[in-house]
mmCIF file of C-alpha atoms in Angstrom:
data_model
loop_
_atom_site.group_PDB
_atom_site.id
_atom_site.type_symbol
_atom_site.label_atom_id
_atom_site.label_comp_id
_atom_site.label_asym_id
_atom_site.label_seq_id
_atom_site.Cartn_x
_atom_site.Cartn_y
_atom_site.Cartn_z
ATOM 1 C CA MET A 26 -5.197 68.226 47.299
ATOM 2 C CA HIS A 27 -6.609 65.288 49.263
ATOM 3 C CA LEU A 28 -9.189 65.169 52.040
ATOM 4 C CA ARG A 29 -9.342 62.530 54.764
ATOM 5 C CA PRO A 30 -12.390 62.539 57.058
ATOM 6 C CA VAL A 31 -11.434 62.634 60.744
ATOM 7 C CA GLN A 32 -13.085 63.294 64.100
ATOM 8 C CA PHE A 33 -15.954 60.830 63.670
ATOM 9 C CA VAL A 34 -18.944 61.207 65.987
ATOM 10 C CA ASP A 35 -21.568 58.725 67.171
ATOM 11 C CA THR A 36 -24.547 60.811 66.089
ATOM 12 C CA PRO A 37 -25.289 63.997 64.132
ATOM 13 C CA VAL A 38 -28.080 64.910 66.559
ATOM 14 C CA GLY A 39 -27.530 68.426 67.895
ATOM 15 C CA ARG A 40 -24.616 69.045 65.510
ATOM 16 C CA ASP A 41 -26.283 70.765 62.542
ATOM 17 C CA GLY A 42 -23.651 72.426 60.391
ATOM 18 C CA GLN A 43 -20.858 70.853 62.423
ATOM 19 C CA VAL A 44 -20.725 67.367 60.900
ATOM 20 C CA ALA A 45 -21.079 65.750 57.484
ATOM 21 C CA ARG A 46 -22.457 62.334 56.574
ATOM 22 C CA LEU A 47 -19.948 60.026 54.923
ATOM 23 C CA ALA A 48 -21.084 58.644 51.530
ATOM 24 C CA GLY A 49 -24.726 58.561 52.615
ATOM 25 C CA GLY A 50 -23.928 55.851 55.145
ATOM 26 C CA MET A 51 -24.026 55.420 58.909
ATOM 27 C CA LEU A 52 -21.027 57.590 59.818
ATOM 28 C CA TRP A 53 -20.641 61.307 60.488
ATOM 29 C CA PHE A 54 -17.414 63.262 60.787
ATOM 30 C CA ALA A 55 -16.567 66.705 62.095
ATOM 31 C CA ALA A 56 -13.377 67.589 60.231
ATOM 32 C CA TYR A 57 -11.022 66.852 57.371
ATOM 33 C CA GLU A 58 -7.334 66.290 57.404
ATOM 34 C CA VAL A 59 -6.298 68.370 54.400
ATOM 35 C CA ILE A 60 -3.263 66.964 52.591
ATOM 36 C CA ASP A 61 -1.832 69.547 50.198
ATOM 37 C CA ALA A 62 1.673 69.663 48.729
ATOM 38 C CA GLY A 63 2.942 67.360 51.456
ATOM 39 C CA GLN A 64 1.518 69.526 54.236
ATOM 40 C CA ARG A 65 -1.255 68.339 56.554
ATOM 41 C CA ARG A 66 -3.705 70.412 58.562
ATOM 42 C CA THR A 67 -7.148 69.920 60.080
ATOM 43 C CA VAL A 68 -10.158 71.951 58.984
ATOM 44 C CA SER A 69 -13.526 71.521 60.684
ATOM 45 C CA ILE A 70 -16.699 70.914 58.718
ATOM 46 C CA ALA A 71 -18.119 74.070 60.278
ATOM 47 C CA ASP A 72 -15.280 76.094 58.736
ATOM 48 C CA PHE A 73 -14.919 74.151 55.485
ATOM 49 C CA ASP A 74 -16.926 76.442 53.214
ATOM 50 C CA ALA A 75 -15.185 79.523 54.554
ATOM 51 C CA HIS A 76 -11.808 77.989 53.695
ATOM 52 C CA PHE A 77 -12.604 76.288 50.398
ATOM 53 C CA ALA A 78 -15.729 77.772 48.779
ATOM 54 C CA GLN A 79 -13.579 79.099 45.933
ATOM 55 C CA ASP A 80 -11.413 75.984 45.639
ATOM 56 C CA GLY A 81 -12.921 73.813 42.917
ATOM 57 C CA ALA A 82 -10.776 70.733 43.672
ATOM 58 C CA ALA A 83 -11.595 70.777 47.383
ATOM 59 C CA MET A 84 -15.313 71.248 46.789
ATOM 60 C CA ARG A 85 -15.343 68.438 44.215
ATOM 61 C CA LEU A 86 -13.724 66.063 46.723
ATOM 62 C CA HIS A 87 -16.137 67.145 49.445
ATOM 63 C CA ARG A 88 -19.184 66.554 47.243
ATOM 64 C CA ALA A 89 -17.860 63.111 46.265
ATOM 65 C CA MET A 90 -17.180 62.320 49.914
ATOM 66 C CA ILE A 91 -20.700 62.985 51.158
ATOM 67 C CA ALA A 92 -22.817 61.944 48.151
ATOM 68 C CA PRO A 93 -24.927 58.815 48.792
ATOM 69 C CA ARG A 94 -23.821 55.798 46.785
ATOM 70 C CA ALA A 95 -26.428 54.608 44.310
ATOM 71 C CA PRO A 96 -27.852 51.124 44.945
ATOM 72 C CA LEU A 97 -26.570 48.362 42.679
ATOM 73 C CA THR A 98 -29.180 46.520 40.618
ATOM 74 C CA LEU A 99 -27.909 42.948 40.281
ATOM 75 C CA GLY A 100 -30.334 40.819 38.322
ATOM 76 C CA GLU A 101 -33.560 40.797 40.285
ATOM 77 C CA ARG A 102 -31.812 41.951 43.464
ATOM 78 C CA VAL A 103 -30.970 45.473 44.619
ATOM 79 C CA LEU A 104 -28.013 46.032 46.930
ATOM 80 C CA ARG A 105 -28.321 49.222 48.950
ATOM 81 C CA LEU A 106 -24.997 50.762 49.912
ATOM 82 C CA ASP A 107 -25.954 52.784 52.971
ATOM 83 C CA GLN A 108 -24.491 50.123 55.305
ATOM 84 C CA PRO A 109 -21.676 47.548 55.111
ATOM 85 C CA HIS A 110 -22.267 44.222 53.372
ATOM 86 C CA VAL A 111 -20.331 40.967 53.538
ATOM 87 C CA ALA A 112 -18.984 39.344 50.375
ATOM 88 C CA GLY A 113 -18.155 35.704 51.109
ATOM 89 C CA ILE A 114 -15.002 34.335 49.469
ATOM 90 C CA LEU A 115 -15.542 31.107 47.524
ATOM 91 C CA ASN A 116 -12.417 29.622 45.924
ATOM 92 C CA VAL A 117 -12.501 26.733 43.454
ATOM 93 C CA THR A 118 -8.743 26.574 42.968
ATOM 94 C CA PRO A 119 -6.211 23.878 43.835
ATOM 95 C CA ASP A 120 -3.814 26.333 45.490
ATOM 96 C CA SER A 121 -5.868 28.839 47.457
ATOM 97 C CA PHE A 122 -3.916 30.099 50.459
ATOM 98 C CA SER A 123 -6.992 29.786 52.689
ATOM 99 C CA ASP A 124 -8.647 26.460 51.870
ATOM 100 C CA GLY A 125 -6.013 24.378 50.098
ATOM 101 C CA GLY A 126 -8.227 23.506 47.131
ATOM 102 C CA ALA A 127 -10.926 21.735 49.130
ATOM 103 C CA LEU A 128 -13.621 22.655 46.597
ATOM 104 C CA GLU A 129 -11.723 22.147 43.347
ATOM 105 C CA ASP A 130 -13.482 19.982 40.727
ATOM 106 C CA ASP A 131 -16.663 19.678 42.803
ATOM 107 C CA PRO A 132 -19.169 22.320 41.645
ATOM 108 C CA VAL A 133 -21.954 20.863 43.770
ATOM 109 C CA ALA A 134 -19.905 21.124 46.966
ATOM 110 C CA ALA A 135 -18.699 24.592 45.969
ATOM 111 C CA ALA A 136 -22.238 25.807 45.319
ATOM 112 C CA ASN A 137 -23.387 24.323 48.617
ATOM 113 C CA ALA A 138 -20.596 26.228 50.368
ATOM 114 C CA GLY A 139 -21.907 29.393 48.685
ATOM 115 C CA PHE A 140 -25.481 28.631 49.743
ATOM 116 C CA ASP A 141 -24.213 28.233 53.308
ATOM 117 C CA MET A 142 -22.556 31.658 53.181
ATOM 118 C CA VAL A 143 -25.787 33.254 51.980
ATOM 119 C CA ALA A 144 -27.705 31.542 54.787
ATOM 120 C CA LYS A 145 -25.180 32.973 57.259
ATOM 121 C CA GLY A 146 -25.690 36.508 55.999
ATOM 122 C CA ALA A 147 -23.418 37.083 53.005
ATOM 123 C CA SER A 148 -24.935 39.585 50.570
ATOM 124 C CA VAL A 149 -22.553 38.596 47.759
ATOM 125 C CA ILE A 150 -20.588 35.462 46.878
ATOM 126 C CA ASP A 151 -17.181 36.319 45.403
ATOM 127 C CA LEU A 152 -16.202 33.307 43.294
ATOM 128 C CA GLY A 153 -12.663 32.779 42.052
ATOM 129 C CA GLY A 154 -11.069 30.119 39.864
ATOM 130 C CA GLU A 155 -7.468 31.343 39.968
ATOM 131 C CA SER A 156 -5.375 32.010 43.035
ATOM 132 C CA THR A 157 -3.804 35.455 43.325
ATOM 133 C CA ARG A 158 -1.533 34.595 46.240
ATOM 134 C CA PRO A 159 2.180 35.410 45.781
ATOM 135 C CA GLY A 160 3.851 32.818 43.583
ATOM 136 C CA ALA A 161 0.617 31.288 42.287
ATOM 137 C CA GLN A 162 0.729 29.728 38.828
ATOM 138 C CA LEU A 163 -1.175 31.290 35.933
ATOM 139 C CA VAL A 164 -4.314 29.299 35.065
ATOM 140 C CA TRP A 165 -5.322 28.741 31.447
ATOM 141 C CA GLU A 166 -8.573 30.548 30.790
ATOM 142 C CA GLY A 167 -10.292 27.366 29.597
ATOM 143 C CA ASP A 168 -9.569 25.642 32.900
ATOM 144 C CA GLU A 169 -10.745 28.675 34.817
ATOM 145 C CA VAL A 170 -14.007 28.724 32.884
ATOM 146 C CA LYS A 171 -14.576 25.020 33.641
ATOM 147 C CA ARG A 172 -14.033 25.680 37.323
ATOM 148 C CA VAL A 173 -16.324 28.658 37.776
ATOM 149 C CA VAL A 174 -19.217 28.409 35.293
ATOM 150 C CA PRO A 175 -20.970 25.366 36.829
ATOM 151 C CA VAL A 176 -20.782 27.044 40.236
ATOM 152 C CA VAL A 177 -22.068 30.368 38.906
ATOM 153 C CA GLU A 178 -25.036 28.625 37.324
ATOM 154 C CA ARG A 179 -25.981 26.842 40.537
ATOM 155 C CA LEU A 180 -25.587 29.927 42.725
ATOM 156 C CA VAL A 181 -27.574 32.186 40.406
ATOM 157 C CA LYS A 182 -30.441 29.699 40.223
ATOM 158 C CA SER A 183 -30.678 29.888 44.003
ATOM 159 C CA GLY A 184 -31.012 33.690 43.912
ATOM 160 C CA ALA A 185 -27.492 34.486 45.165
ATOM 161 C CA ILE A 186 -25.635 37.590 43.998
ATOM 162 C CA VAL A 187 -22.424 36.374 42.366
ATOM 163 C CA SER A 188 -19.239 38.365 41.899
ATOM 164 C CA LEU A 189 -16.707 36.722 39.572
ATOM 165 C CA ASP A 190 -13.109 37.229 40.672
ATOM 166 C CA THR A 191 -11.060 37.078 37.451
ATOM 167 C CA ARG A 192 -8.742 39.152 35.297
ATOM 168 C CA LYS A 193 -9.369 37.287 32.030
ATOM 169 C CA ALA A 194 -11.837 38.563 29.429
ATOM 170 C CA ALA A 195 -12.858 35.070 28.276
ATOM 171 C CA VAL A 196 -13.682 34.060 31.840
ATOM 172 C CA MET A 197 -15.638 37.272 32.342
ATOM 173 C CA GLU A 198 -17.690 36.584 29.204
ATOM 174 C CA ALA A 199 -18.433 32.993 30.192
ATOM 175 C CA GLY A 200 -19.264 33.902 33.784
ATOM 176 C CA LEU A 201 -21.541 36.786 32.830
ATOM 177 C CA ALA A 202 -23.301 34.583 30.284
ATOM 178 C CA ALA A 203 -23.873 32.054 33.074
ATOM 179 C CA GLY A 204 -25.502 34.754 35.199
ATOM 180 C CA ALA A 205 -22.716 36.367 37.270
ATOM 181 C CA HIS A 206 -23.738 39.859 38.352
ATOM 182 C CA LEU A 207 -20.452 41.723 38.715
ATOM 183 C CA ILE A 208 -16.741 41.414 37.976
ATOM 184 C CA ASN A 209 -13.985 41.689 40.581
ATOM 185 C CA ASP A 210 -10.640 42.246 38.842
ATOM 186 C CA VAL A 211 -7.416 42.450 40.852
ATOM 187 C CA SER A 212 -5.788 44.070 37.814
ATOM 188 C CA ALA A 213 -8.422 46.817 37.449
ATOM 189 C CA LEU A 214 -9.086 45.637 33.860
ATOM 190 C CA LEU A 215 -5.429 46.126 32.856
ATOM 191 C CA TRP A 216 -4.123 42.546 32.648
ATOM 192 C CA ASP A 217 -6.238 41.474 29.663
ATOM 193 C CA ASP A 218 -6.534 43.923 26.766
ATOM 194 C CA ARG A 219 -10.145 42.881 26.119
ATOM 195 C CA ALA A 220 -11.396 43.028 29.695
ATOM 196 C CA LEU A 221 -12.472 46.674 29.718
ATOM 197 C CA ALA A 222 -14.494 46.252 26.514
ATOM 198 C CA VAL A 223 -16.199 43.149 27.941
ATOM 199 C CA VAL A 224 -17.288 44.980 31.083
ATOM 200 C CA ALA A 225 -18.408 48.068 29.167
ATOM 201 C CA LYS A 226 -20.483 45.957 26.752
ATOM 202 C CA ALA A 227 -22.067 43.970 29.584
ATOM 203 C CA ASP A 228 -22.876 47.153 31.530
ATOM 204 C CA CYS A 229 -22.180 45.266 34.742
ATOM 205 C CA PRO A 230 -20.702 46.572 37.994
ATOM 206 C CA VAL A 231 -16.961 46.120 38.349
ATOM 207 C CA ILE A 232 -14.519 46.182 41.249
ATOM 208 C CA LEU A 233 -11.221 47.875 40.366
ATOM 209 C CA MET A 234 -8.373 46.913 42.690
ATOM 210 C CA HIS A 235 -5.063 48.711 43.050
ATOM 211 C CA SER A 236 -1.770 46.923 42.566
ATOM 212 C CA PRO A 237 1.529 48.533 41.575
ATOM 213 C CA ASP A 238 1.936 46.937 38.119
ATOM 214 C CA PRO A 239 -1.268 45.049 37.256
ATOM 215 C CA ALA A 240 -0.270 44.303 33.665
ATOM 216 C CA LYS A 241 2.514 42.066 35.005
ATOM 217 C CA GLY A 242 0.811 40.654 38.091
ATOM 218 C CA PRO A 243 -0.625 41.750 41.429
ATOM 219 C CA HIS A 244 2.473 41.519 43.605
ATOM 220 C CA GLY A 245 5.090 43.741 41.986
ATOM 221 C CA GLY A 246 6.106 47.269 42.914
ATOM 222 C CA SER A 247 9.167 48.992 44.253
ATOM 223 C CA GLY A 248 7.859 50.995 47.205
ATOM 224 C CA TYR A 249 5.931 54.175 47.871
ATOM 225 C CA GLY A 250 6.532 57.700 49.078
ATOM 226 C CA ASP A 251 3.083 58.320 50.552
ATOM 227 C CA VAL A 252 1.117 55.111 49.967
ATOM 228 C CA LEU A 253 -2.268 56.604 50.858
ATOM 229 C CA VAL A 254 -1.979 59.459 48.385
ATOM 230 C CA GLU A 255 -0.392 57.337 45.660
ATOM 231 C CA VAL A 256 -3.012 54.591 45.805
ATOM 232 C CA PHE A 257 -5.803 57.182 45.831
ATOM 233 C CA ASP A 258 -4.362 58.970 42.802
ATOM 234 C CA TRP A 259 -3.878 55.684 40.922
ATOM 235 C CA LEU A 260 -7.463 54.618 41.544
ATOM 236 C CA GLU A 261 -8.783 58.056 40.633
ATOM 237 C CA ALA A 262 -6.961 57.942 37.285
ATOM 238 C CA ARG A 263 -8.032 54.352 36.614
ATOM 239 C CA ILE A 264 -11.676 55.085 37.402
ATOM 240 C CA ALA A 265 -11.556 58.051 35.016
ATOM 241 C CA ALA A 266 -10.141 55.838 32.248
ATOM 242 C CA VAL A 267 -12.768 53.153 32.779
ATOM 243 C CA VAL A 268 -15.559 55.740 32.756
ATOM 244 C CA ALA A 269 -14.149 57.231 29.539
ATOM 245 C CA ALA A 270 -14.350 53.751 27.990
ATOM 246 C CA GLY A 271 -18.087 53.594 28.620
ATOM 247 C CA VAL A 272 -18.573 52.159 32.120
ATOM 248 C CA ASP A 273 -21.075 54.013 34.306
ATOM 249 C CA ARG A 274 -19.236 55.510 37.289
ATOM 250 C CA ALA A 275 -22.143 54.504 39.541
ATOM 251 C CA ARG A 276 -21.295 50.854 38.754
ATOM 252 C CA ILE A 277 -17.621 51.076 39.761
ATOM 253 C CA ILE A 278 -16.349 49.894 43.155
ATOM 254 C CA ALA A 279 -12.813 50.730 44.310
ATOM 255 C CA ASP A 280 -10.502 48.423 46.279
ATOM 256 C CA PRO A 281 -7.182 49.746 47.685
ATOM 257 C CA GLY A 282 -5.632 46.274 47.354
ATOM 258 C CA ILE A 283 -4.502 45.399 50.860
ATOM 259 C CA GLY A 284 -1.588 42.957 50.628
ATOM 260 C CA PHE A 285 -0.999 43.400 46.903
ATOM 261 C CA GLY A 286 2.446 44.869 46.291
ATOM 262 C CA LYS A 287 2.489 46.466 49.734
ATOM 263 C CA GLY A 288 4.407 45.811 52.933
ATOM 264 C CA LEU A 289 3.082 45.754 56.473
ATOM 265 C CA ALA A 290 3.605 49.460 57.157
ATOM 266 C CA GLU A 291 1.941 50.387 53.870
ATOM 267 C CA ASN A 292 -1.049 48.143 54.518
ATOM 268 C CA LEU A 293 -1.505 49.674 57.956
ATOM 269 C CA ALA A 294 -1.282 53.190 56.531
ATOM 270 C CA LEU A 295 -3.995 52.352 54.001
ATOM 271 C CA LEU A 296 -6.223 50.904 56.702
ATOM 272 C CA ASN A 297 -5.772 53.988 58.878
ATOM 273 C CA GLY A 298 -6.615 56.223 55.925
ATOM 274 C CA LEU A 299 -9.442 54.188 54.386
ATOM 275 C CA ALA A 300 -12.042 56.937 54.749
ATOM 276 C CA MET A 301 -10.109 59.102 52.279
ATOM 277 C CA PHE A 302 -11.078 56.748 49.443
ATOM 278 C CA HIS A 303 -14.695 57.925 49.642
ATOM 279 C CA GLY A 304 -13.369 60.994 47.828
ATOM 280 C CA LEU A 305 -13.298 58.810 44.711
ATOM 281 C CA GLY A 306 -17.093 59.007 44.687
ATOM 282 C CA CYS A 307 -17.427 55.215 44.439
ATOM 283 C CA PRO A 308 -18.277 52.442 46.905
ATOM 284 C CA ILE A 309 -15.276 50.783 48.543
ATOM 285 C CA MET A 310 -14.419 47.113 48.924
ATOM 286 C CA LEU A 311 -11.955 45.969 51.591
ATOM 287 C CA GLY A 312 -10.326 42.562 51.299
ATOM 288 C CA ALA A 313 -8.108 41.984 54.325
ATOM 289 C CA SER A 314 -9.458 38.661 55.614
ATOM 290 C CA ARG A 315 -6.758 36.191 56.749
ATOM 291 C CA LYS A 316 -4.069 38.282 55.037
ATOM 292 C CA ARG A 317 -0.372 37.893 55.760
ATOM 293 C CA MET A 318 -0.319 41.144 57.740
ATOM 294 C CA ILE A 319 -2.436 39.514 60.457
ATOM 295 C CA GLY A 320 0.176 36.825 60.917
ATOM 296 C CA ALA A 321 2.916 39.446 60.961
ATOM 297 C CA LEU A 322 1.166 41.215 63.854
ATOM 298 C CA SER A 323 0.342 38.067 65.831
ATOM 299 C CA ASN A 324 3.419 35.899 66.237
ATOM 300 C CA GLU A 325 3.200 34.499 62.689
ATOM 301 C CA ALA A 326 -0.226 32.963 63.261
ATOM 302 C CA PRO A 327 -0.991 30.543 60.402
ATOM 303 C CA VAL A 328 -3.846 31.193 57.986
ATOM 304 C CA GLY A 329 -6.338 29.076 59.927
ATOM 305 C CA GLU A 330 -5.715 31.042 63.128
ATOM 306 C CA ARG A 331 -6.381 34.576 61.893
ATOM 307 C CA LEU A 332 -10.069 34.957 62.720
ATOM 308 C CA GLY A 333 -9.556 37.550 65.448
ATOM 309 C CA GLY A 334 -7.383 39.712 63.234
ATOM 310 C CA SER A 335 -9.785 39.344 60.327
ATOM 311 C CA LEU A 336 -12.693 40.540 62.478
ATOM 312 C CA ALA A 337 -10.642 43.470 63.746
ATOM 313 C CA LEU A 338 -9.907 44.552 60.183
ATOM 314 C CA ALA A 339 -13.526 44.087 59.094
ATOM 315 C CA LEU A 340 -14.666 46.384 61.905
ATOM 316 C CA LYS A 341 -11.882 48.815 60.996
ATOM 317 C CA GLY A 342 -13.420 48.908 57.534
ATOM 318 C CA ALA A 343 -16.939 49.391 58.876
ATOM 319 C CA GLU A 344 -15.726 52.285 61.022
ATOM 320 C CA ALA A 345 -14.312 53.872 57.847
ATOM 321 C CA GLY A 346 -17.582 53.508 55.944
ATOM 322 C CA VAL A 347 -16.538 50.630 53.671
ATOM 323 C CA GLN A 348 -19.562 49.249 51.840
ATOM 324 C CA LEU A 349 -18.277 45.752 50.917
ATOM 325 C CA LEU A 350 -16.175 43.556 53.185
ATOM 326 C CA ARG A 351 -14.660 40.550 51.391
ATOM 327 C CA VAL A 352 -14.209 37.806 54.001
ATOM 328 C CA HIS A 353 -13.693 34.082 54.529
ATOM 329 C CA ASP A 354 -15.476 33.847 57.894
ATOM 330 C CA VAL A 355 -18.976 34.957 56.999
ATOM 331 C CA ALA A 356 -20.997 34.048 60.099
ATOM 332 C CA GLU A 357 -18.496 35.605 62.497
ATOM 333 C CA THR A 358 -18.165 38.796 60.459
ATOM 334 C CA VAL A 359 -21.925 39.177 60.067
ATOM 335 C CA GLN A 360 -22.355 38.808 63.820
ATOM 336 C CA ALA A 361 -19.662 41.406 64.500
ATOM 337 C CA LEU A 362 -21.337 43.831 62.084
ATOM 338 C CA ARG A 363 -24.728 43.296 63.681
ATOM 339 C CA VAL A 364 -23.335 44.277 67.072
ATOM 340 C CA TRP A 365 -21.575 47.265 65.474
ATOM 341 C CA ARG A 366 -24.844 48.241 63.796
ATOM 342 C CA GLY A 367 -26.691 47.967 67.095
ATOM 343 C CA CYS A 368 -24.305 50.467 68.656
ATOM 344 C CA LYS A 369 -24.784 52.842 65.732
ATOM 345 C CA ASP A 370 -28.573 52.586 65.867
ATOM 346 C CA GLN A 371 -28.642 53.273 69.600
ATOM 347 C CA ALA A 372 -26.491 56.380 69.157
ATOM 348 C CA LEU A 373 -29.062 57.764 66.736
ATOM 349 C CA VAL A 374 -32.062 57.352 69.029
ATOM 350 C CA GLY A 375 -30.569 58.374 72.339
ATOM 351 C CA ARG A 376 -27.789 57.841 74.816
#
């Protein structure tokens, strides 16, 4: 049994009992697509209880879907999750697909780039010291620590919220000791045997991303039957395992892993079905900025010419209730979200 919210409306005004609020955010929907044993049907919110009041699995998914997401306490800052936030991507690698290593070995310049993102509206800086692009070389953990720790220290001193993008336990420990607030792991804490224990001990928020075979690397896999259902089920099982190991569920963020072990059609299916992931009961991160799929849909546009597609995907995420949008182009995305937010606010106060 899976539920995907459909039939979104601009406002709940005048629709009591006919719509539900998605994850305590700014979106309301009037029906679910019910996916059960390969069959799909639509059930309205008005009729939901009559159909499923005795179905424990359906009611559990529904409660997870509509429950407000708890704010994240990150050092002295609190990040409310009732609206979308921008996480600015800051790479200090020699082989990043997006910036070509422009900030490698220069922690002052890297920190300044992070400060600039915060000034432009980024709520979080997502700092990475190892590229996860296809074919990227594995980085020794000592080198990764040397790349990220000086930048973490500078960013934290400025008051920025720092997410550390790494799959290595030693890097997590060093980054958290330097003041990083949360961990973003493309392997969902499966690549390094110690990573889960490090996160549980630190009691820090963690982003768990889906990839087909994270213990081997983020770009494996041999295809899917129904990618939306399979990614949901994988994340649901992984979240349960991480919670069982001692991590508070309220501090887990789920990422469907756009572009990781997935082809164009599969990425598009995930984007069209993003709202279903609120059934996990966790906030959602979407990282689709400048991804290969944009080039595939726009005459093979190179990485530096994918702004329009990146903004389209960011707004696609906002329209699905995603709480964290991981992007390269912070100012442009923040502006797009402000316009989107203006439309939402107006719908609530009148037409």
